[in-house]
Structures are given as structure tokens and as C-alpha cells.
mmCIF file of C-alpha atoms in Angstrom:
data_model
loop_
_atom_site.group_PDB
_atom_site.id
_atom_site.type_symbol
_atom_site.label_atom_id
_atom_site.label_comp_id
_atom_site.label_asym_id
_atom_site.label_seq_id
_atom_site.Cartn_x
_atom_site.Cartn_y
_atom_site.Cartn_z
ATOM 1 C CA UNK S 1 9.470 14.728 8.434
ATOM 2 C CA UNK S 2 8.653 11.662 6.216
ATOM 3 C CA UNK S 3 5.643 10.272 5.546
ATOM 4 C CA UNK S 4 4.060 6.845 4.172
ATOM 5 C CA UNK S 5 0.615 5.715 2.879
ATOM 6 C CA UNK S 6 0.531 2.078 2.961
ATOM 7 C CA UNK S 7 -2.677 0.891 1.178
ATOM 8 C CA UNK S 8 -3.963 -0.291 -2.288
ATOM 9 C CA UNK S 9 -3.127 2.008 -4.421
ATOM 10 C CA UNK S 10 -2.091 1.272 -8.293
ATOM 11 C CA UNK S 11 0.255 2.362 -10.892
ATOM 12 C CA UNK S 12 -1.402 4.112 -14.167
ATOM 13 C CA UNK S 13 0.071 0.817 -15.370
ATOM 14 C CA UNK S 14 -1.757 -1.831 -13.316
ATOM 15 C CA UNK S 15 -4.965 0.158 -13.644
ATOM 16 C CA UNK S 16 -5.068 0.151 -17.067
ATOM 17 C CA UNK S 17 -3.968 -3.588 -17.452
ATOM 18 C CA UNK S 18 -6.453 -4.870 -14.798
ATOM 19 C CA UNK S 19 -9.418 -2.652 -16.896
ATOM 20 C CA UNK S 20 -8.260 -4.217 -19.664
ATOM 21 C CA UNK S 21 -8.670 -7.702 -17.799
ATOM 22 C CA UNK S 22 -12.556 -6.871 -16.727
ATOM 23 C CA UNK S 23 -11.674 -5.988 -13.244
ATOM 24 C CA UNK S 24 -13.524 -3.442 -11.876
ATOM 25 C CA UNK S 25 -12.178 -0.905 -9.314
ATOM 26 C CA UNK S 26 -13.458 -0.876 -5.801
ATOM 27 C CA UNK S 27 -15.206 2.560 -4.256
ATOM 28 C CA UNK S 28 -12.584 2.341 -1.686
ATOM 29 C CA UNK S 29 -10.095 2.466 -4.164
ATOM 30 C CA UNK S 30 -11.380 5.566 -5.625
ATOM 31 C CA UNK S 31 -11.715 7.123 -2.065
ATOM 32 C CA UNK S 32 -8.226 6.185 -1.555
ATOM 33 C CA UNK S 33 -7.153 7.988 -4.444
ATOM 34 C CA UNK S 34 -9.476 11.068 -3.710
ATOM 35 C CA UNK S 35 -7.283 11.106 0.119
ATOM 36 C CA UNK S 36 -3.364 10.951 -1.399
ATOM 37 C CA UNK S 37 -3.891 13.164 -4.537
ATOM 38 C CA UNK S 38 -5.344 15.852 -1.917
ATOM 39 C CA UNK S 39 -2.444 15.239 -0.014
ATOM 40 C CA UNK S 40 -0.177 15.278 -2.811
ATOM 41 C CA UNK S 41 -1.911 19.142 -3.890
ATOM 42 C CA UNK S 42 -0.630 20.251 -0.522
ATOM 43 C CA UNK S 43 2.831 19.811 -1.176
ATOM 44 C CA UNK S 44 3.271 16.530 1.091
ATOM 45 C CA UNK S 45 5.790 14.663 -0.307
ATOM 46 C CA UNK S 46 4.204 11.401 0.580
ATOM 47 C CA UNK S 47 5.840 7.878 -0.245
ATOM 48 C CA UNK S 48 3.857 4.334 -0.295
ATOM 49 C CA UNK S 49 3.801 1.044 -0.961
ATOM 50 C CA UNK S 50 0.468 -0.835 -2.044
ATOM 51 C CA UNK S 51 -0.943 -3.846 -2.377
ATOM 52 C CA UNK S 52 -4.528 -3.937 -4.027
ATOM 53 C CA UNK S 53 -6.451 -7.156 -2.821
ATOM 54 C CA UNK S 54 -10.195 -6.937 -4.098
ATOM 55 C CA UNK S 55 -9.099 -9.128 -7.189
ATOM 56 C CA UNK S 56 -11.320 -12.260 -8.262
ATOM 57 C CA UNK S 57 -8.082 -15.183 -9.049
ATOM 58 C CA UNK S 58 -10.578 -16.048 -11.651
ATOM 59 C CA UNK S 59 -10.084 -12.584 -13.513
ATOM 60 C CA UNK S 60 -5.988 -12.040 -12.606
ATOM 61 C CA UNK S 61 -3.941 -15.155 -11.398
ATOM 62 C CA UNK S 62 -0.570 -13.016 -10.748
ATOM 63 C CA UNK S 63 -0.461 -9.709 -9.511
ATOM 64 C CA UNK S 64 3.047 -7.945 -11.222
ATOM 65 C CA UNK S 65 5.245 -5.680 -9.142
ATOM 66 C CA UNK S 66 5.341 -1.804 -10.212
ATOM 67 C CA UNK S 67 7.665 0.675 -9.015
ATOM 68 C CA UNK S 68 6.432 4.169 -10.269
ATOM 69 C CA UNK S 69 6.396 8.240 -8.614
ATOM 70 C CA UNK S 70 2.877 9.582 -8.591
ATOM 71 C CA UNK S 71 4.405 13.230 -8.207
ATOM 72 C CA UNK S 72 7.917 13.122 -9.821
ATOM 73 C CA UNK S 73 9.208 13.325 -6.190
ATOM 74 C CA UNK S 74 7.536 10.419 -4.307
ATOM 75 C CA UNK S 75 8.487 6.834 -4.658
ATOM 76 C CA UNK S 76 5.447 4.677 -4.914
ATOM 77 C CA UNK S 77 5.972 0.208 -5.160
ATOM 78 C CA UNK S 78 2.903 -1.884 -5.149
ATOM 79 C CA UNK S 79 4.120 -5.586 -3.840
ATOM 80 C CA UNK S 80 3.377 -8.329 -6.322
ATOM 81 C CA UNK S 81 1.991 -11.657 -5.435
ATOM 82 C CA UNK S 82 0.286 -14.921 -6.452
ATOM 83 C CA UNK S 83 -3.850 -14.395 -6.311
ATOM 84 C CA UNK S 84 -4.680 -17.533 -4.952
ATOM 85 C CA UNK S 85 -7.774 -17.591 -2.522
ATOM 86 C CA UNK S 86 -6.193 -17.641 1.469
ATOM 87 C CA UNK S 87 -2.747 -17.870 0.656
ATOM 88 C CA UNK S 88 -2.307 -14.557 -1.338
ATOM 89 C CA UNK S 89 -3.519 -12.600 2.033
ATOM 90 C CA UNK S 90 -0.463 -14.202 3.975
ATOM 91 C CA UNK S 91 2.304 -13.528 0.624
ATOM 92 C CA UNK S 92 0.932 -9.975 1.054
ATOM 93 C CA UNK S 93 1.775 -9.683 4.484
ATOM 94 C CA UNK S 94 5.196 -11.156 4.497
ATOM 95 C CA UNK S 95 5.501 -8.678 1.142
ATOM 96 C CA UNK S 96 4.066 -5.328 2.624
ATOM 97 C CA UNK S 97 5.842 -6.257 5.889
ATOM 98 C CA UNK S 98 9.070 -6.425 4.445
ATOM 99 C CA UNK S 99 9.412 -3.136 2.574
ATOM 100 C CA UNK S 100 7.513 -1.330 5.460
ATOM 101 C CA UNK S 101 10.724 -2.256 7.288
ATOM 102 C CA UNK S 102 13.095 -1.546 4.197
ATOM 103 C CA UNK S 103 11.580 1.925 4.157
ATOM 104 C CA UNK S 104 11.767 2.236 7.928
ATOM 105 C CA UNK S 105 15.165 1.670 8.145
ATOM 106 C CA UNK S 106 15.925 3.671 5.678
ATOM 107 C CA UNK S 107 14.847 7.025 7.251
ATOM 108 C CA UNK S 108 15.248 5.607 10.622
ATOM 109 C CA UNK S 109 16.868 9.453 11.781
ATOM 110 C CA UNK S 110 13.356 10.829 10.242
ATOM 111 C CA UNK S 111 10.439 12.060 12.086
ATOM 112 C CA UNK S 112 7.846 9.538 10.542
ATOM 113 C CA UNK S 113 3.811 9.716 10.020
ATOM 114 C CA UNK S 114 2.385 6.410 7.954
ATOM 115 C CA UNK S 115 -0.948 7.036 7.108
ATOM 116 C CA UNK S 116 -2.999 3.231 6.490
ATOM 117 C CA UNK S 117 -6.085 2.663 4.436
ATOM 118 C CA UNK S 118 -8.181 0.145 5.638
ATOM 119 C CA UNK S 119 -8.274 -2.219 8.665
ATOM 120 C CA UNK S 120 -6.639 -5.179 6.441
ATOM 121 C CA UNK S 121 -4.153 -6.974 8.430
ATOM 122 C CA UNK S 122 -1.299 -7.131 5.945
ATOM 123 C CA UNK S 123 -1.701 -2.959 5.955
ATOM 124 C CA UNK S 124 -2.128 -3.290 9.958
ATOM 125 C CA UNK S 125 1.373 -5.397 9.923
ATOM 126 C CA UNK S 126 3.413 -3.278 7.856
ATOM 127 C CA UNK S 127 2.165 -0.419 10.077
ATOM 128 C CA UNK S 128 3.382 -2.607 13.005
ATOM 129 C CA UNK S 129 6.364 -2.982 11.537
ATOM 130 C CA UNK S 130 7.490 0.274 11.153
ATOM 131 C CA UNK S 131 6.793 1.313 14.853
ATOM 132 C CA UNK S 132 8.972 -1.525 15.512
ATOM 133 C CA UNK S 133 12.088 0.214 13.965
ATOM 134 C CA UNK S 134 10.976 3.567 14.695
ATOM 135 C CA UNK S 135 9.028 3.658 18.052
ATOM 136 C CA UNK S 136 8.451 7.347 17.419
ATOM 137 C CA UNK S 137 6.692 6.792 14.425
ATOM 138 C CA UNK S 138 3.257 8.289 14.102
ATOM 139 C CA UNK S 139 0.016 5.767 12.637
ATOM 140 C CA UNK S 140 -2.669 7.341 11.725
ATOM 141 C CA UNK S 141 -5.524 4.731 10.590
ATOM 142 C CA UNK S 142 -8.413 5.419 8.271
ATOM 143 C CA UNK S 143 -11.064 2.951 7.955
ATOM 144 C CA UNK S 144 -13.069 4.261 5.067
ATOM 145 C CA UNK S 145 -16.295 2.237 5.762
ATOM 146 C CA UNK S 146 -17.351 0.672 9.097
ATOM 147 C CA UNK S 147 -19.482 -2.930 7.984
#
């Protein structure tokens, strides 16, 4: 069984370079955060890709690519892309779509559960994606806060 969180989370890295910037980190972030590293203390070995997207372009005007393991045994990328009001949302999809499908077809023979974070439709497209490849594949959605 594999599974994948696809949602915004951030390297130690990019955390401490958009503090440093002024950014401030959403309370869905921190939620987010709260939901893998429980996951994580149960012994799921739990992949993801991320794209954080509550960025003012004024504060950050490129978002940098980061490849890191939040457990020594996961493999965690955040997607990098240009912050420019509208467009960045459709860069993130075509990004977050394309290594949902890299990661898909890599453990295509794999039972697969993606957990998503937020009803965001670059998350909701990646998720897509992967039941594409893998029409098995389990989606489980959490929507952390309902407007």
C-alpha cells in the first residue's frame, strides 16, 4: 500500500526563507502539518508533493523547487512556480498535475490512498490525475474549513 498527501506543505527550507521574507504562515498550513506529522507518528510511510499558494507576489515573486524527506523514508517535492496573480494558479496545476502522474506511474502495481488538503483545484487535478492511471486508487478529501 502507498500513500500520497498532495497539499501545501513546505520544506524546513522554504519555511524558514519565506519567514525570513515577512510571509506569514496560514492556519491551514499549520493544521496541515498537525494531520501528516500524526500520520507520520503512526508509522505511515506517506509521500507528497506540495505546492503552497497563500503567497502575496508582492512579498515572494518566485517560488523555488525543494525536494526534501520529512521522515528519512518519505520523499516529499514542493513544485516551484512564478507568483504572478491568475497565472501562477494555472503553472501550479500543469506542475502538481504532472508529478501526480510521475508518481502514479511509478507505483502503478501499488494499492494507492492520496490523501488532499483543501478543495483547490490544482490539488483537485493532481488527485484526478492519479485515478486516471490508477482507477483503483483511493481519494480521500479534507477540506479543513467550509467558507
Amino acid at each position: 500500500m502507498k500513500f500520497l498527501w498532495i497539499g501545501m506543505g513546505l520544506s524546513e527550507a522554504q519555511k524558514k526563507m519565506m519567514l525570513d521574507k515577512g510571509c506569514k504562515l496560514a492556519s491551514a498550513s499549520v493544521s496541515e502539518q498537525a494531520i501528516v506529522e500524526g500520520l507520520d507518528a503512526q508509522g505511515i510511510i506517506l509521500d507528497s508533493i506540495n505546492s503552497f499558494h497563500q503567497i502575496s507576489p508582492k512579498t515572494l515573486k518566485v517560488i523555488e523547487p525543494d525536494t526534501w524527506s520529512r521522515t528519512g523514508k518519505s520523499f516529499d517535492q514542493s513544485i516551484g512556480f512564478k507568483n504572478r496573480k491568475y497565472i501562477r494558479d494555472i503553472e501550479r496545476k500543469h506542475k502538481l498535475v504532472r508529478m501526480a502522474k510521475e508518481w502514479a506511474r511509478k507505483n502503478r502495481d501499488e494499492d494507492i490512498t492520496v490523501f488532499t488538503f483543501q478543495m483547490h483545484t490544482p490539488v483537485m487535478a493532481a488527485a484526478g490525475a492519479i485515478k486516471k492511471i490508477n482507477h483503483k486508487a483511493q481519494i480521500i478529501q479534507i477540506v479543513p474549513d467550509l467558507p
